[in-house]
Amino acid sequence: MFNERLYDWLAVHRPPIPTSDPTGRFAQLRAWQASLNDGGWLGLGWPEEFGGRPGTILDQAMVYAALAAAGAPPPVGIIGLQTVGPALLAYGTSEQKSRYLPRILSGADIWCQGFSEPEAGSDLASVRTVAKYHAHRFVVKGQKVWTSWAQYADLCAVLARTGSAHEGRRGLTYLVVHMRAPGVTVAPITQMTGEQEFNEVFFDDVVAADDGVIGEVGGGWQVALSTLENERAMYPISRSAELQVSFNRFLSGIGPDQGNAVDIGWAEIWLAAMTAVGRAAAGDLAVGTVGPRSAVYKLLTSQLEQQFAERQLVIRPANADAVTADAVSRSRSSARHDYLLSRAATIHGGTAEILRGVIAQRQLGLPRDR
Ligand SMILES: Cc1cc2nc3c(=O)[nH]c(=O)nc-3n(C[C@H](O)[C@H](O)[C@H](O)COP(=O)(O)OP(=O)(O)OC[C@H]3O[C@@H](n4cnc5c(N)ncnc54)[C@H](O)[C@@H]3O)c2cc1C
């Protein structure tokens, strides 16, 4: 019934035909998110007073899967929806929830996540960006890197040092910064896919948002950890849906005989496994916080994504006469894109090595290396 209702809605509300210009495409996808939200397809399991709807995160995962099956893109404000939103729900004041959550759902505010720095990636506790309290506001100075979608974002969740360096993780605070505030500079970085997903972001004495501390001053580590756990658990849900859309498009490009059945079969199996991991993660999220198991979900998904992408790359049209050269070349270039992007899967949101450490120590209770 759920899927039928979504398909009926999609028959009336058509997804956008993508433009090739990245900025135009982002604007299209922002409008598409607003439309999904108006249709009642986002915020399932979030409190209704903050724009949410009855349901659970498992229902939300089903929406993403159904959108993928219909070839429709997922919402673009994924960092807000999947990482910052849940952190606000857990640690924000009711004023912060009222201010930010409805705008996250509608796509009015796109968020980016300013955690990583040139000298602080896996070792996040050594963040050097500082925030000093001055005239009732925090003023932020420092540099972030690999900040996804910062060039389009309205707001950034910044992990900054408000205590002294020797306090380590206890001196960190999670702050909201407006991306168009004076002193913010964004420098896009081109990935090997040719796209500019991530950026360097410079904060030169930037005044943080009013009431912009999420959680406690000095309590940023806890908020960041919960943000990362959500990111890791949500990743299989959204990524399997995105890859399903891409794979459907790929298959339609290579024609009726659809290449080598064994390779297609394996690619389908890896995708189905990713979807199953997503369902397990969503099941956990629906009943509470997911904790270190999120590392298991993220690690499994990143490996499945890489296996899927490698397999998709070798699929060739079986009946080259039945398809146009243009369609074949589009399919190949989309498989190449998925492959190149899949290399990042074992890096972002915690590298495979770091996740294995989390699983060993926090999930299995094994002793630390001496
Ligand atoms: C596509 C993409 C998008 C991203 N988006 C964002 C974003 O929006 N916001 C953000 O803040 N960051 C983002 N990142 C950054 C990402 O979180 C970091 O790249 C990641 O945490 C690793 O940090 P690093 O690159 O500094 O590598 P390093 O931490 O320098 O690690 C280098 C290598 O050393 C290994 N290593 C490090 N420490 C250990 C250890 N203790 N034990 C074993 N091995 C170890 C790592 O596994 C890795 O192989 C993104 C990254 C990618 C690829």
Coordinates of N, CA and C in Angstrom, one line a residue, residues 73-153:
P73 N 15.3 10.5 -8.0 CA 16.4 10.8 -7.2 C 16.0 10.9 -5.7
P74 N 16.9 10.5 -4.8 CA 16.7 10.7 -3.4 C 16.8 12.2 -3.0
P75 N 16.3 12.7 -1.8 CA 16.5 14.1 -1.5 C 18.0 14.5 -1.4
V76 N 18.2 15.7 -1.7 CA 19.6 16.2 -1.9 C 20.2 16.6 -0.5
G77 N 19.4 17.0 0.4 CA 19.9 17.5 1.7 C 20.3 16.4 2.6
I78 N 21.0 15.4 2.1 CA 21.2 14.2 2.9 C 22.0 14.4 4.2
I79 N 22.9 15.3 4.2 CA 23.7 15.5 5.5 C 22.8 16.1 6.6
G80 N 21.9 17.0 6.2 CA 20.9 17.5 7.2 C 20.0 16.4 7.6
L81 N 19.5 15.6 6.6 CA 18.4 14.6 7.0 C 19.0 13.5 7.8
Q82 N 20.2 13.1 7.4 CA 20.7 11.8 8.0 C 21.7 12.0 9.1
T83 N 22.4 13.1 9.2 CA 23.4 13.2 10.3 C 23.1 14.4 11.2
V84 N 23.0 15.6 10.6 CA 22.8 16.8 11.5 C 21.4 16.7 12.2
G85 N 20.4 16.3 11.4 CA 19.0 16.3 12.0 C 18.9 15.3 13.2
P86 N 19.4 14.1 13.0 CA 19.4 13.2 14.2 C 20.2 13.7 15.4
A87 N 21.3 14.4 15.1 CA 22.1 15.0 16.2 C 21.3 16.1 16.9
L88 N 20.6 16.9 16.1 CA 19.8 18.0 16.7 C 18.6 17.3 17.5
L89 N 18.1 16.3 17.0 CA 17.0 15.6 17.8 C 17.5 15.1 19.1
A90 N 18.7 14.6 19.1 CA 19.3 14.1 20.4 C 19.8 15.1 21.3
Y91 N 20.4 16.2 20.7 CA 21.2 17.1 21.6 C 20.7 18.6 21.5
G92 N 19.8 18.9 20.5 CA 19.4 20.3 20.4 C 18.3 20.7 21.4
T93 N 18.2 22.0 21.7 CA 17.2 22.6 22.5 C 15.9 22.6 21.7
S94 N 14.7 22.8 22.3 CA 13.5 22.8 21.5 C 13.5 24.0 20.5
E95 N 14.1 25.1 20.9 CA 14.2 26.3 20.0 C 15.0 25.9 18.8
Q96 N 16.2 25.2 19.0 CA 17.0 24.8 17.9 C 16.3 23.8 17.0
K97 N 15.6 22.9 17.6 CA 14.8 21.9 16.8 C 13.8 22.6 15.9
S98 N 13.0 23.6 16.6 CA 12.0 24.3 15.8 C 12.6 25.1 14.7
R99 N 13.8 25.7 14.9 CA 14.4 26.6 13.9 C 14.9 25.8 12.8
Y100 N 15.6 24.6 13.1 CA 16.4 24.0 12.0 C 15.7 22.8 11.3
L101 N 14.9 22.0 12.1 CA 14.5 20.7 11.6 C 13.5 20.9 10.4
P102 N 12.5 21.8 10.5 CA 11.5 21.9 9.4 C 12.3 22.3 8.1
R103 N 13.3 23.2 8.3 CA 14.0 23.7 7.1 C 15.0 22.6 6.5
I104 N 15.4 21.7 7.4 CA 16.2 20.5 6.9 C 15.3 19.6 6.0
L105 N 14.1 19.4 6.5 CA 13.1 18.5 5.7 C 12.8 19.1 4.4
S106 N 12.5 20.4 4.3 CA 12.0 21.0 3.1 C 13.1 21.3 2.1
G107 N 14.4 21.2 2.6 CA 15.5 21.5 1.7 C 15.8 23.0 1.7
A108 N 15.1 23.8 2.5 CA 15.3 25.3 2.6 C 16.8 25.5 3.1
D109 N 17.2 24.6 4.0 CA 18.6 24.7 4.5 C 19.3 23.4 4.1
I110 N 20.4 23.6 3.3 CA 21.3 22.5 3.0 C 22.5 22.6 4.0
W111 N 22.8 21.5 4.6 CA 23.9 21.5 5.6 C 25.1 20.8 5.0
C112 N 26.3 21.3 5.5 CA 27.5 20.5 5.3 C 28.1 20.2 6.7
Q113 N 29.1 19.3 6.7 CA 29.7 18.8 7.9 C 31.1 19.2 8.0
G114 N 31.5 20.1 8.9 CA 32.9 20.6 8.9 C 33.6 19.9 10.1
F115 N 34.0 18.7 9.9 CA 34.8 17.9 10.9 C 36.2 17.8 10.5
S116 N 36.5 17.2 9.3 CA 37.9 16.9 9.0 C 38.7 18.1 8.7
E117 N 40.0 18.0 9.0 CA 41.0 19.1 8.8 C 42.2 18.4 8.2
P118 N 43.1 19.3 7.6 CA 44.3 18.7 7.0 C 45.1 17.8 8.0
E119 N 45.1 18.2 9.3 CA 45.8 17.3 10.3 C 44.9 16.6 11.2
A120 N 43.6 16.5 10.9 CA 42.7 15.8 11.7 C 41.6 15.2 10.9
G121 N 41.8 13.9 10.5 CA 40.8 13.1 9.8 C 40.3 12.0 10.7
S122 N 41.1 10.9 10.6 CA 40.8 9.7 11.5 C 40.9 10.2 13.0
D123 N 41.9 11.0 13.2 CA 42.2 11.4 14.6 C 41.5 12.8 14.8
L124 N 40.2 12.7 14.9 CA 39.3 13.9 15.0 C 39.6 14.7 16.3
A125 N 40.1 14.0 17.3 CA 40.3 14.7 18.6 C 41.4 15.8 18.5
S126 N 42.2 15.8 17.3 CA 43.2 16.8 17.2 C 42.8 18.0 16.4
V127 N 41.5 18.2 16.3 CA 41.0 19.4 15.5 C 41.6 20.7 16.0
R128 N 42.0 21.5 15.0 CA 42.7 22.8 15.4 C 41.9 24.0 15.2
T129 N 40.8 23.9 14.4 CA 40.0 25.1 14.2 C 39.5 25.5 15.6
V130 N 39.7 26.8 15.9 CA 39.3 27.3 17.2 C 38.1 28.2 17.2
A131 N 37.4 28.2 18.3 CA 36.2 29.1 18.4 C 36.4 29.8 19.8
K132 N 36.5 31.1 19.7 CA 36.7 31.9 20.9 C 35.4 32.7 21.3
Y133 N 35.1 32.7 22.6 CA 33.9 33.4 23.0 C 34.2 34.8 23.1
H134 N 33.4 35.7 22.4 CA 33.6 37.1 22.4 C 32.3 37.8 22.2
A135 N 31.9 38.7 23.1 CA 30.7 39.5 23.0 C 29.5 38.6 22.8
H136 N 29.4 37.5 23.6 CA 28.2 36.6 23.6 C 28.1 35.7 22.4
R137 N 29.2 35.7 21.6 CA 29.1 34.8 20.4 C 30.4 34.1 20.3
F138 N 30.4 32.9 19.6 CA 31.7 32.2 19.3 C 32.2 32.7 17.9
V139 N 33.5 33.0 17.9 CA 34.1 33.4 16.6 C 35.1 32.3 16.2
V140 N 34.9 31.9 14.9 CA 35.6 30.7 14.5 C 36.7 31.0 13.5
K141 N 37.9 30.3 13.8 CA 39.0 30.6 12.9 C 39.7 29.2 12.6
G142 N 39.9 28.9 11.4 CA 40.6 27.7 11.0 C 40.2 27.1 9.7
Q143 N 40.7 25.9 9.4 CA 40.4 25.3 8.1 C 39.8 23.9 8.2
K144 N 38.8 23.7 7.4 CA 38.3 22.3 7.2 C 38.6 21.8 5.8
V145 N 38.5 20.5 5.6 CA 38.8 19.9 4.3 C 37.9 18.7 4.0
W146 N 37.7 18.4 2.8 CA 36.8 17.3 2.3 C 35.4 17.6 2.7
T147 N 35.0 18.8 2.8 CA 33.6 19.2 3.2 C 32.7 19.0 2.1
S148 N 31.9 18.0 2.1 CA 31.0 17.7 1.0 C 29.9 18.7 0.8
W149 N 29.7 19.1 -0.4 CA 28.6 20.1 -0.8 C 28.7 21.4 -0.1
A150 N 29.9 21.8 0.4 CA 30.0 23.1 1.1 C 29.7 24.2 0.1
Q151 N 30.0 24.0 -1.2 CA 29.7 25.1 -2.1 C 28.2 25.4 -2.3
Y152 N 27.4 24.5 -1.9 CA 25.9 24.7 -2.0 C 25.3 24.9 -0.7
A153 N 26.0 24.7 0.4 CA 25.4 24.6 1.7 C 25.0 26.0 2.3

